[in-house]
Coordinates of N, CA, C and O in Angstrom, one line a residue:
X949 N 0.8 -1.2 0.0 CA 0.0 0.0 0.0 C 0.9 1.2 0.0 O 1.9 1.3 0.6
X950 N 0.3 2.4 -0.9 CA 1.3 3.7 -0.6 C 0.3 4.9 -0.3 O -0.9 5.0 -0.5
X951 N 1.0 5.8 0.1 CA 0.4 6.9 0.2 C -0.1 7.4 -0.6 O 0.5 7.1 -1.7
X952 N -1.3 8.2 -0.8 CA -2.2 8.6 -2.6 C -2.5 9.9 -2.2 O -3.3 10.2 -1.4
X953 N -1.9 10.5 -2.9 CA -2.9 12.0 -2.9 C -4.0 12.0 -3.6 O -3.7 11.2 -4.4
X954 N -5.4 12.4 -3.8 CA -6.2 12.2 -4.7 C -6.8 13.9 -4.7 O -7.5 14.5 -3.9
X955 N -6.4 14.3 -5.6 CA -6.2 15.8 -5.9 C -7.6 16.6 -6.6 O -8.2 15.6 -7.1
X956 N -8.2 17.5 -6.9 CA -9.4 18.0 -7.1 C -9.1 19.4 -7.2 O -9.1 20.1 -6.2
X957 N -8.7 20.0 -8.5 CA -8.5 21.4 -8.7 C -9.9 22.1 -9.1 O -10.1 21.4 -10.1
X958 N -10.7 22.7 -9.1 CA -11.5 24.0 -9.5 C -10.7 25.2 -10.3 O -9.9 25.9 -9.6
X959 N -10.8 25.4 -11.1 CA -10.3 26.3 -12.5 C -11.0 27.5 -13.0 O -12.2 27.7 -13.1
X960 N -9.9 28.2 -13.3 CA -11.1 29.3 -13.7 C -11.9 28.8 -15.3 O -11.4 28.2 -16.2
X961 N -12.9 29.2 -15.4 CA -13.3 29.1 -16.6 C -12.8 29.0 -18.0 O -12.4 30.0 -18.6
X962 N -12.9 27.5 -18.5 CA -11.7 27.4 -19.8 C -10.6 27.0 -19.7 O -10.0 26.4 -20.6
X963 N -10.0 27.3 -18.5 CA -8.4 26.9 -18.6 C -8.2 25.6 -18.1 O -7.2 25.6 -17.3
X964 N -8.7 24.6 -18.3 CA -8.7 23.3 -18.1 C -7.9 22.3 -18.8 O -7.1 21.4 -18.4
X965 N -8.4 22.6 -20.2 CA -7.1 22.4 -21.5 C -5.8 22.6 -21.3 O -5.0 21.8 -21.6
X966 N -5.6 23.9 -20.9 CA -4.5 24.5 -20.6 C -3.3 24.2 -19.7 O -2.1 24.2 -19.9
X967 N -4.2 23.9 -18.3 CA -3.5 23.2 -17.6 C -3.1 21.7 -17.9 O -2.1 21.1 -17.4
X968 N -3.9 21.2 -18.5 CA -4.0 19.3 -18.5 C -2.8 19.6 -19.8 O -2.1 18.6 -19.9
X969 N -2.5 20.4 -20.7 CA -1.4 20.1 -21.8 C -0.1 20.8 -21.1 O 1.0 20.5 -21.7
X970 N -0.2 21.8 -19.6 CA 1.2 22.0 -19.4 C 1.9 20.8 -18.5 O 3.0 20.3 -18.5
X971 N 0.6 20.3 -17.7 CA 0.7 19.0 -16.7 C 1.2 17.9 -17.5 O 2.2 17.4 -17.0
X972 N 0.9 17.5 -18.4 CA 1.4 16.5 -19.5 C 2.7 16.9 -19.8 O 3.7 16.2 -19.5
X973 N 2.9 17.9 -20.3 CA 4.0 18.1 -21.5 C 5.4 18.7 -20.0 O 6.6 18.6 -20.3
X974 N 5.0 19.1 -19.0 CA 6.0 19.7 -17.7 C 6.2 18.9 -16.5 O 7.2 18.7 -15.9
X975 N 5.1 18.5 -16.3 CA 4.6 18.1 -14.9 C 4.5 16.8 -14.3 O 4.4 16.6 -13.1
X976 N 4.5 15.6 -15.3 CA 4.5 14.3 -15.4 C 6.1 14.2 -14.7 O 6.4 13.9 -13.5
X977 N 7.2 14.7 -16.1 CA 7.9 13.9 -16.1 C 8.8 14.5 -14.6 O 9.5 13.9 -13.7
X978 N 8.5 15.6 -14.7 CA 9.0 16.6 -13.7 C 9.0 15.9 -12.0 O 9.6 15.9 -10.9
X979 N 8.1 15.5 -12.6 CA 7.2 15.1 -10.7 C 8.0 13.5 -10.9 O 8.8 13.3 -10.0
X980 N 7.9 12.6 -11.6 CA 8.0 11.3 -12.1 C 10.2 11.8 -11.4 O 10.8 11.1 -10.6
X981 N 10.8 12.8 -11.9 CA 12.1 12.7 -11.7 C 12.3 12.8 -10.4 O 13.5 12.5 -10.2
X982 N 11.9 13.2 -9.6 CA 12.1 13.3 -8.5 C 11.5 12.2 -7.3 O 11.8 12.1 -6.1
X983 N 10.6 11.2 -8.1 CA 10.6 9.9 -7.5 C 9.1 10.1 -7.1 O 8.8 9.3 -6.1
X984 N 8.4 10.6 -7.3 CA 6.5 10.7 -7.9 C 5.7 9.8 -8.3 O 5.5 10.3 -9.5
X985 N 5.0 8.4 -8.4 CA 4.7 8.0 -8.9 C 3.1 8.7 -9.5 O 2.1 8.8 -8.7
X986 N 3.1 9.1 -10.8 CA 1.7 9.7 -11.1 C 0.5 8.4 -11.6 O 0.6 7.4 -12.4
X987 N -0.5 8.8 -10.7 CA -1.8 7.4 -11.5 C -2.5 8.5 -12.3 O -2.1 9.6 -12.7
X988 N -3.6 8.0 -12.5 CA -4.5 8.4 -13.1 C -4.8 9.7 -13.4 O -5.6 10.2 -12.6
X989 N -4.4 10.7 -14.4 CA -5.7 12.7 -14.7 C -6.7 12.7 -15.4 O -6.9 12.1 -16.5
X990 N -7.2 13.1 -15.0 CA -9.2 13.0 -15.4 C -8.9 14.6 -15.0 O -8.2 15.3 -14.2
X991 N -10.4 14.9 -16.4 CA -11.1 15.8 -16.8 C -12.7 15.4 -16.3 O -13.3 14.4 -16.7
X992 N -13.3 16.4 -15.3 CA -14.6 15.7 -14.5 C -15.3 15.9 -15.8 O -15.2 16.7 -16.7
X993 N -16.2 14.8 -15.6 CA -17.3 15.0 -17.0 C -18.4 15.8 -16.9 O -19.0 16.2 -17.9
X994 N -18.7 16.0 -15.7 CA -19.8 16.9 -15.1 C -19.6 18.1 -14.4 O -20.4 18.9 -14.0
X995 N -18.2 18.3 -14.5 CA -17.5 19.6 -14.2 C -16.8 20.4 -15.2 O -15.6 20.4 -14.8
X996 N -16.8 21.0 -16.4 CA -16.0 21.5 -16.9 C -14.9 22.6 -16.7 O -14.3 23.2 -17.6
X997 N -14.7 22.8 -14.9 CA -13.7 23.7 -14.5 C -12.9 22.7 -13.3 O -12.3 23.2 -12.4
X998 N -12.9 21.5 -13.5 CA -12.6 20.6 -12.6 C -11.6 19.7 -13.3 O -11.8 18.9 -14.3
X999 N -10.4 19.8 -12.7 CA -9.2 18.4 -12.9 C -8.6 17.7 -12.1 O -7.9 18.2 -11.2
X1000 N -8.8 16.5 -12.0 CA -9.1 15.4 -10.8 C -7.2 14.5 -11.5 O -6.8 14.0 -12.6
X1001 N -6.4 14.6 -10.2 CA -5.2 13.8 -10.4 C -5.0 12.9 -9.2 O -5.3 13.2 -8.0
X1002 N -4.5 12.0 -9.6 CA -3.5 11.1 -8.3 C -1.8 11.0 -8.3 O -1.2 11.3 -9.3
X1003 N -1.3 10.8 -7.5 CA -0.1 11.0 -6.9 C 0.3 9.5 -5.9 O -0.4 9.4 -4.9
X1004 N 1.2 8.7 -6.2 CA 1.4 8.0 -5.0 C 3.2 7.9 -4.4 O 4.3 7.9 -5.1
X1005 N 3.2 7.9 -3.3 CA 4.4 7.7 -2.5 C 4.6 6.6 -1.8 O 3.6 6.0 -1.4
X1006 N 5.8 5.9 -1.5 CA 6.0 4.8 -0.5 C 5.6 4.9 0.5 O 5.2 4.0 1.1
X1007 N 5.8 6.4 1.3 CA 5.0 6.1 2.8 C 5.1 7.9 2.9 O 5.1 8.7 1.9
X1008 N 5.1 8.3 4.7 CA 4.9 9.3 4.4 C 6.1 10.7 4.4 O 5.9 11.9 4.4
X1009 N 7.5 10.1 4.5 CA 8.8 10.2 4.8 C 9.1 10.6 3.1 O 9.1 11.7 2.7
X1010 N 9.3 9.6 2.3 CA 9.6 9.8 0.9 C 8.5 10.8 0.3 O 8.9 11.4 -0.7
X1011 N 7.0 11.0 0.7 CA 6.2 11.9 0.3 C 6.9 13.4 0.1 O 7.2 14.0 -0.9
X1012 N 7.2 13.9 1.8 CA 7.7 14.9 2.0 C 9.1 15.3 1.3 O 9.3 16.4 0.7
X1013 N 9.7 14.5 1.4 CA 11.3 14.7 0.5 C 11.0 15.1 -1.2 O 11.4 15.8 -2.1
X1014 N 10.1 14.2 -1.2 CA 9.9 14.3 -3.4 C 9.1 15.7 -3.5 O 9.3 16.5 -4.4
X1015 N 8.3 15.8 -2.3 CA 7.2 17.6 -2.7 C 8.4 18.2 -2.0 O 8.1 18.0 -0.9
X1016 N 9.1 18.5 -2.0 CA 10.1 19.6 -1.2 C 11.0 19.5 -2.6 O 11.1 20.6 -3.3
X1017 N 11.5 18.2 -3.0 CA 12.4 18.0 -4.1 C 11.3 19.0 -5.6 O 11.9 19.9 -6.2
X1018 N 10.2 18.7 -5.9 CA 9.3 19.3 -6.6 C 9.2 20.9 -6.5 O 9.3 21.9 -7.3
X1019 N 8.9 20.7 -5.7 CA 8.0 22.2 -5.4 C 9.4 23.3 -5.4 O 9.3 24.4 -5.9
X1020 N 10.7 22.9 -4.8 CA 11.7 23.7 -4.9 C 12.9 23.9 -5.8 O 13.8 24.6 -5.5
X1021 N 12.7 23.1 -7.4 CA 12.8 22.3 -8.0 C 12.6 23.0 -9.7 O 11.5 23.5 -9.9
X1022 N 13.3 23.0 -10.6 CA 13.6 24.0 -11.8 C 11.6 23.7 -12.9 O 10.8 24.4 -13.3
X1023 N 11.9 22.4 -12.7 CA 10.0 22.8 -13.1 C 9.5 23.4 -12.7 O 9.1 24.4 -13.4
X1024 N 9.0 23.3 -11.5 CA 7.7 24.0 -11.0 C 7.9 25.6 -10.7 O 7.1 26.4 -10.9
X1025 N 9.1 25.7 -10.3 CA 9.7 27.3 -10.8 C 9.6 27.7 -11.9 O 9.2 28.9 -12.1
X1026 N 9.8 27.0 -13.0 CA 9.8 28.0 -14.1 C 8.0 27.7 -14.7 O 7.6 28.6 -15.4
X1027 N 7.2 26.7 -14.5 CA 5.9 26.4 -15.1 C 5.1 27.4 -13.9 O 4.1 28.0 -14.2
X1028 N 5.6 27.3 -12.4 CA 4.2 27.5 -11.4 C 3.2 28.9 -11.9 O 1.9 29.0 -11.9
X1029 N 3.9 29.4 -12.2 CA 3.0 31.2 -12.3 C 1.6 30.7 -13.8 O 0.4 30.8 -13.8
X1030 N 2.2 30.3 -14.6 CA 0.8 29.7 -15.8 C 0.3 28.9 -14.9 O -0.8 29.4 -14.6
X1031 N 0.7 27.6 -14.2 CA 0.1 26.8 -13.6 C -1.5 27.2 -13.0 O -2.7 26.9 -13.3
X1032 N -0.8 28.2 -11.7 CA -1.7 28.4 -11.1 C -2.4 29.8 -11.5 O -3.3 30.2 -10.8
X1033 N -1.8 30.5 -12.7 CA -2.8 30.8 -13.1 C -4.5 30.3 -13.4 O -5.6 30.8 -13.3
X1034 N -4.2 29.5 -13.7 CA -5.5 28.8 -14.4 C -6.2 28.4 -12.7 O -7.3 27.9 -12.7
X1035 N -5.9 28.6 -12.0 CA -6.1 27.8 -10.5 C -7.6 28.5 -9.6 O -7.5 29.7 -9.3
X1036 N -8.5 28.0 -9.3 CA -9.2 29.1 -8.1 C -9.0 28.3 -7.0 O -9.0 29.0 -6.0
X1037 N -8.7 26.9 -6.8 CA -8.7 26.3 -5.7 C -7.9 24.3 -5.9 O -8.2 23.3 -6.4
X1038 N -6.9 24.9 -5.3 CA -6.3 23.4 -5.3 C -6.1 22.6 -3.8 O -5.4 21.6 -3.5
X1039 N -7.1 23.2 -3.1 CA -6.5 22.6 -1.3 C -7.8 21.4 -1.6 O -7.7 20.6 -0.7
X1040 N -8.7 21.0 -2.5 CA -9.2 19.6 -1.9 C -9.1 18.2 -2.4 O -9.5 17.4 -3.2
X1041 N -7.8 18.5 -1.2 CA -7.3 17.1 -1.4 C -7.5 16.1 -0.2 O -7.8 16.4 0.9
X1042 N -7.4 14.8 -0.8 CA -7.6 13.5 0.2 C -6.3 12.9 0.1 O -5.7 12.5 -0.9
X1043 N -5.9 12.9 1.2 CA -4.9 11.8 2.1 C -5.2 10.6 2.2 O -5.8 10.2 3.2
X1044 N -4.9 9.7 1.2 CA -5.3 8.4 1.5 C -4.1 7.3 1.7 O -2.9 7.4 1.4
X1045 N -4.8 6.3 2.1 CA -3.5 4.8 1.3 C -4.5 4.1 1.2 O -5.6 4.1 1.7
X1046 N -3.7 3.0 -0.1 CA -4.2 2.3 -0.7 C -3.4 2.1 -2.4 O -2.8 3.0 -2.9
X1047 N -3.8 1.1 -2.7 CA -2.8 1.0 -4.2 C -2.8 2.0 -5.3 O -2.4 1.6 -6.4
X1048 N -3.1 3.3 -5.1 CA -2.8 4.2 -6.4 C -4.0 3.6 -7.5 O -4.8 2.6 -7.2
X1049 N -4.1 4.3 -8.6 CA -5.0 4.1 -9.3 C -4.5 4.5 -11.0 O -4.5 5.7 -11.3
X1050 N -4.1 3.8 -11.8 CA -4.5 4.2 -13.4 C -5.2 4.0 -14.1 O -4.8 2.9 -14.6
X1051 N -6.1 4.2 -14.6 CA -7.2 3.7 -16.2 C -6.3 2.7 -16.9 O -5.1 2.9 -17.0
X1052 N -6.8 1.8 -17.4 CA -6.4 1.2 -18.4 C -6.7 1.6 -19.5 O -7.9 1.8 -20.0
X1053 N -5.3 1.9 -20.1 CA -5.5 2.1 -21.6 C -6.6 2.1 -22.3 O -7.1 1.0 -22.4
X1054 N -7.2 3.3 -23.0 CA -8.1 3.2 -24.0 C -9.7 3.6 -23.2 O -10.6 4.1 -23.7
X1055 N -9.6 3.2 -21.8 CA -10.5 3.4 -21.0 C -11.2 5.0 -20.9 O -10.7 5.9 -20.2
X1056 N -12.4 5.0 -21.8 CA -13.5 6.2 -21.7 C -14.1 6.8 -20.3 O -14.0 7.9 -19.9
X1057 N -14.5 6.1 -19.9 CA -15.3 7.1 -18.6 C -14.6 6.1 -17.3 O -14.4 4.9 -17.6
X1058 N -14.3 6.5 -16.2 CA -13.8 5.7 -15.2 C -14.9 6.5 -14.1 O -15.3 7.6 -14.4
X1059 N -15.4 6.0 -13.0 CA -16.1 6.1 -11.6 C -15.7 6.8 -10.4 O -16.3 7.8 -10.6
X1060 N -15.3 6.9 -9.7 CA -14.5 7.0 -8.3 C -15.7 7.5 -7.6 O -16.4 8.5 -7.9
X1061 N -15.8 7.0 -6.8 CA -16.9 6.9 -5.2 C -15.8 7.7 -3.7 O -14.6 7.5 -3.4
X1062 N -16.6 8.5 -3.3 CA -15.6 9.3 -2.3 C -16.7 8.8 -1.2 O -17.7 9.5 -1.5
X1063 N -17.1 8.2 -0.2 CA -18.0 8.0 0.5 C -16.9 8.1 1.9 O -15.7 8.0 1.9
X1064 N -18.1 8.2 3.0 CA -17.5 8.4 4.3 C -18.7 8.0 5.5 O -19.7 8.6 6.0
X1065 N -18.0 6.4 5.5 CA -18.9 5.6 5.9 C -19.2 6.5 7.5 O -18.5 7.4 7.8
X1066 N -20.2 6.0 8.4 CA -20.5 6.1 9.8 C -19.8 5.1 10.7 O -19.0 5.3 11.6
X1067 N -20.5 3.6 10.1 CA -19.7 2.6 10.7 C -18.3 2.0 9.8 O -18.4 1.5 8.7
X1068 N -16.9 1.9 10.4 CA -16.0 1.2 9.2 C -16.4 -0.6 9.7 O -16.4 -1.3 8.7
X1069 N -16.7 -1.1 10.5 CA -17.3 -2.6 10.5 C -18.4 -3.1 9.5 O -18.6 -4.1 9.0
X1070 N -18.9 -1.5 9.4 CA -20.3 -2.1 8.4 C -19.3 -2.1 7.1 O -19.3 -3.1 6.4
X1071 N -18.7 -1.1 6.9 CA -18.1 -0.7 5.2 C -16.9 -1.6 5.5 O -16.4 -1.8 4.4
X1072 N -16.3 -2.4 6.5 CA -15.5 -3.4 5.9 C -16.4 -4.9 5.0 O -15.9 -5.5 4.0
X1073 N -17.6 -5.2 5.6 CA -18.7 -6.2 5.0 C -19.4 -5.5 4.5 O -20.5 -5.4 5.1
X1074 N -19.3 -4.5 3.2 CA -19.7 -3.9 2.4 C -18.7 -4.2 1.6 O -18.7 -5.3 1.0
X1075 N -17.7 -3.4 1.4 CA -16.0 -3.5 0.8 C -16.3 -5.5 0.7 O -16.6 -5.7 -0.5
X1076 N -16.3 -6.7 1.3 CA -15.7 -7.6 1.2 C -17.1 -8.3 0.6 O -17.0 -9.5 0.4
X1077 N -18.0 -7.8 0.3 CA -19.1 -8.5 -0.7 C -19.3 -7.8 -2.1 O -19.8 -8.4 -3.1
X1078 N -18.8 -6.0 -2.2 CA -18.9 -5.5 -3.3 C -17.9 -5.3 -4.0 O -18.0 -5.0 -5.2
X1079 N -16.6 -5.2 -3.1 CA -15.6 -4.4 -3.7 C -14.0 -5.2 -3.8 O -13.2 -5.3 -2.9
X1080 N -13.9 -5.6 -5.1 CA -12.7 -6.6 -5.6 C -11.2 -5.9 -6.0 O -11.5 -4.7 -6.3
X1081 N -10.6 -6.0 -6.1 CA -9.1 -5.7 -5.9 C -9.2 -4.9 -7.4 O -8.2 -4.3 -7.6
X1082 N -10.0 -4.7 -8.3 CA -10.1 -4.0 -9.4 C -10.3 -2.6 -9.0 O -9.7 -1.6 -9.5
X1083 N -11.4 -2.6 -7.8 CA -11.6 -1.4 -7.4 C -11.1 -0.4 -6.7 O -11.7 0.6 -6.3
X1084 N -9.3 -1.0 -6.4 CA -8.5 -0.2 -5.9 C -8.9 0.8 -5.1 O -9.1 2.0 -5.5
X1085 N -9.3 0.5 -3.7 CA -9.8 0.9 -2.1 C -9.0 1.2 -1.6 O -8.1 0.5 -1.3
X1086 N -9.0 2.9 -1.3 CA -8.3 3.6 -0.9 C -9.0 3.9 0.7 O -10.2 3.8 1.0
X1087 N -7.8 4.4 1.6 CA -8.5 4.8 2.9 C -8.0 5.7 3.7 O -6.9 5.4 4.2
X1088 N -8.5 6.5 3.9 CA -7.7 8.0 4.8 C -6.5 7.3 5.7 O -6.6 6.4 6.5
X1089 N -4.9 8.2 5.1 CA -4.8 8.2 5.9 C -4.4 9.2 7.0 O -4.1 10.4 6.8
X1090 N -4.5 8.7 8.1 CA -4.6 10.2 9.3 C -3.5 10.1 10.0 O -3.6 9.8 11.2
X1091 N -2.1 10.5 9.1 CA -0.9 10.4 9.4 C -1.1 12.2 9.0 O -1.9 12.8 8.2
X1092 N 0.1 12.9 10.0 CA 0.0 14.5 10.1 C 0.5 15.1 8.7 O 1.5 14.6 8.1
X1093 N -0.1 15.9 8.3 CA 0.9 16.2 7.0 C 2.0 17.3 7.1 O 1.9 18.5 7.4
X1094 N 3.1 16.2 6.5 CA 4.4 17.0 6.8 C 4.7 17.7 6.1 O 5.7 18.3 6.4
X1095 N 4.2 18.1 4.7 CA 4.7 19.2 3.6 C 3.2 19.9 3.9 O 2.2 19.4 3.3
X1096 N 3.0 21.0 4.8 CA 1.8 21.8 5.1 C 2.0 23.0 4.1 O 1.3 24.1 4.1
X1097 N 2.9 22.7 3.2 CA 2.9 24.2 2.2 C 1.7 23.9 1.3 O 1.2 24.8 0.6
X1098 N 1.0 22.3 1.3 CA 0.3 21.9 0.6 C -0.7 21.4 1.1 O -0.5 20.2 1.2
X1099 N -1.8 21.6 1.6 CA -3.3 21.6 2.6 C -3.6 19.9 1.6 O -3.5 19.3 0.6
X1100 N -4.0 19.8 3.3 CA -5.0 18.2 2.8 C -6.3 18.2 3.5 O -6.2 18.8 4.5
X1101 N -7.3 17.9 3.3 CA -8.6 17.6 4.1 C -8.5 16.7 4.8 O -8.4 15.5 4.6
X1102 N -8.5 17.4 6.3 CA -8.3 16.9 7.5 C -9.9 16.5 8.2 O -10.9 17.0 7.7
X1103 N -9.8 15.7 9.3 CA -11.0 15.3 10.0 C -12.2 14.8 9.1 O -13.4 14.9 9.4
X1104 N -11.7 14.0 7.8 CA -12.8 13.3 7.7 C -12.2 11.5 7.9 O -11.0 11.4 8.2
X1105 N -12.9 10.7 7.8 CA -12.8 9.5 7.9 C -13.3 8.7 6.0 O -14.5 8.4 5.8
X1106 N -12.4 8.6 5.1 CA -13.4 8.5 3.6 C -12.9 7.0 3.3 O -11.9 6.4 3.8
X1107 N -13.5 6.7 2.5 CA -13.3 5.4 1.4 C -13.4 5.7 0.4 O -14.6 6.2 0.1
X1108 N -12.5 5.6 -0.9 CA -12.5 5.9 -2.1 C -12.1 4.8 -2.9 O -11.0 4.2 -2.7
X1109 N -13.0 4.3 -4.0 CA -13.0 3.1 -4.8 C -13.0 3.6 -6.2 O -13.5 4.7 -6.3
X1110 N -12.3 2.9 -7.6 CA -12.6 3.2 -8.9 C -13.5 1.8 -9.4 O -13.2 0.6 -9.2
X1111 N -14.6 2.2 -10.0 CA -15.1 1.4 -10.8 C -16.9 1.3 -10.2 O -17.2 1.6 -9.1
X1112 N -17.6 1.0 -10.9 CA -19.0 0.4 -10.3 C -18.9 -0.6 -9.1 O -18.2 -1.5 -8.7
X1113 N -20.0 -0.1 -8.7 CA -20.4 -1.5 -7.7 C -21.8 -1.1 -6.9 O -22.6 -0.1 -7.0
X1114 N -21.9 -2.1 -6.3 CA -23.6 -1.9 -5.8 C -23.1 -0.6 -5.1 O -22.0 -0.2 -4.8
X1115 N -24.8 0.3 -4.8 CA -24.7 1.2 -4.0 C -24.1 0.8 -2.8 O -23.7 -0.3 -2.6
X1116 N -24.1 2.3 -1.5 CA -23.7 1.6 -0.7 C -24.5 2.5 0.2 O -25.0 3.5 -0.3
X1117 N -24.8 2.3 1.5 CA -25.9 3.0 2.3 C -25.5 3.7 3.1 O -26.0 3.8 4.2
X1118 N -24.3 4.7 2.6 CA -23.9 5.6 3.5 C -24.4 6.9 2.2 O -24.9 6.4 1.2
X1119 N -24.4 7.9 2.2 CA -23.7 8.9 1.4 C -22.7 9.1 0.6 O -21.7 9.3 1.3
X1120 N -22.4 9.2 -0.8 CA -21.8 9.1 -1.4 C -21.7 10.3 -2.5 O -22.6 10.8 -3.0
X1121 N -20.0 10.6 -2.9 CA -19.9 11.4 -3.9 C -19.7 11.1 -5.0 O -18.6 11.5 -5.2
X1122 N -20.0 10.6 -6.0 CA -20.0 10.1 -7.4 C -19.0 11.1 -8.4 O -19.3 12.2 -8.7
X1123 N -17.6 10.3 -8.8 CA -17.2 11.2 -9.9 C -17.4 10.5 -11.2 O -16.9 9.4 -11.5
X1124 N -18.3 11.5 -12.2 CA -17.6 10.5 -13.5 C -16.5 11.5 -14.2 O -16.6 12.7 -14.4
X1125 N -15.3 10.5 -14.4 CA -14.3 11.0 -15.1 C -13.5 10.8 -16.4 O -13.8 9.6 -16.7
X1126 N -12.7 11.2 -17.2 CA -12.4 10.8 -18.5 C -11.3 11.1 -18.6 O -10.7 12.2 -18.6
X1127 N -10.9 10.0 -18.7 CA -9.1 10.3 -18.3 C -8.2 10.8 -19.4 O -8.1 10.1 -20.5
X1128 N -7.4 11.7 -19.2 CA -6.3 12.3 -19.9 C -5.4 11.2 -20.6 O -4.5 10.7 -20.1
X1129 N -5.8 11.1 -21.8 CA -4.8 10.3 -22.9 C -3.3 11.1 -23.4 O -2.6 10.6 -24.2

């Protein structure tokens, strides 16, 4: 299991393109050199000012070293100012672990469920009648965050799954997404 950022930018209007072709063409490989593993970028299909990314680390020691290595780092210096231009809000993020997540190739619309069970006893015998190792089950984790230059959503308790599956009887946030080829 590794650490997952599961990222949720809000944009200003239009610049969504903009950012997903400097993210591609700067920011992959950028982030990937400094020891980043990047999963899955989606374009929300129901959001058109919305870009949904993942991020995984080995734990939460190598997290902080690679965003310190990044963030202080001849990419994101020379790209950040366009970057966040396009930006109204990049703080909601989820802290999770769990196996990271990519689309498989070729793959059109992907799911991701952000729910935040009441009971985790019930949502473990939920998870173990609906939810198969395909659906890569992510789960808060509530280890402190040590690169605070970069806000995480604190004090929730969440479960995040990719793919269909039966409903489930808590509350849930439904993303449909389309992932960046």
């Amino acid at each position: 299991m590794s650490i997952v950022e599961l990222r949720q930018y809000t944009l200003h209007p239009g610049t969504r393109e903009t950012l997903i072709e400097l993210f591609e063409r700067e920011f992959v490989t950028g982030q990937e050199a400094v020891g980043i593993t990047l999963g899955g970028r989606f374009r929300d299909l129901d959001d058109p000012e919305r870009f949904v990314w993942i991020r995984a680390f080995p734990d939460m020691a190598h997290r902080r070293r690679a965003l310190e290595a990044f963030y202080t780092g001849p990419v994101w210096r020379a790209h950040r100012d366009e970057a966040n231009a396009t930006m109204v809000d990049s703080d909601d993020v989820l802290l999770l672990r769990g196996p990271g997540f990519a689309p498989e190739a070729g793959a059109r619309e992907v799911a991701a469920t952000i729910c935040e069970p009441s009971d985790a006893a019930a949502f473990d015998a939920y998870a173990a009648r609906h939810l198969g190792p395909r659906h890569a089950l992510h789960r808060t984790e509530h280890a402190e965050n040590d690169y605070p230059a970069l806000p995480v959503r604190t004090g929730l308790d969440v479960r995040v799954w990719f793919g269909h599956a039966e409903p489930s009887p808590w509350a849930v946030r439904r993303l449909r997404l389309d992932p960046v080829a």
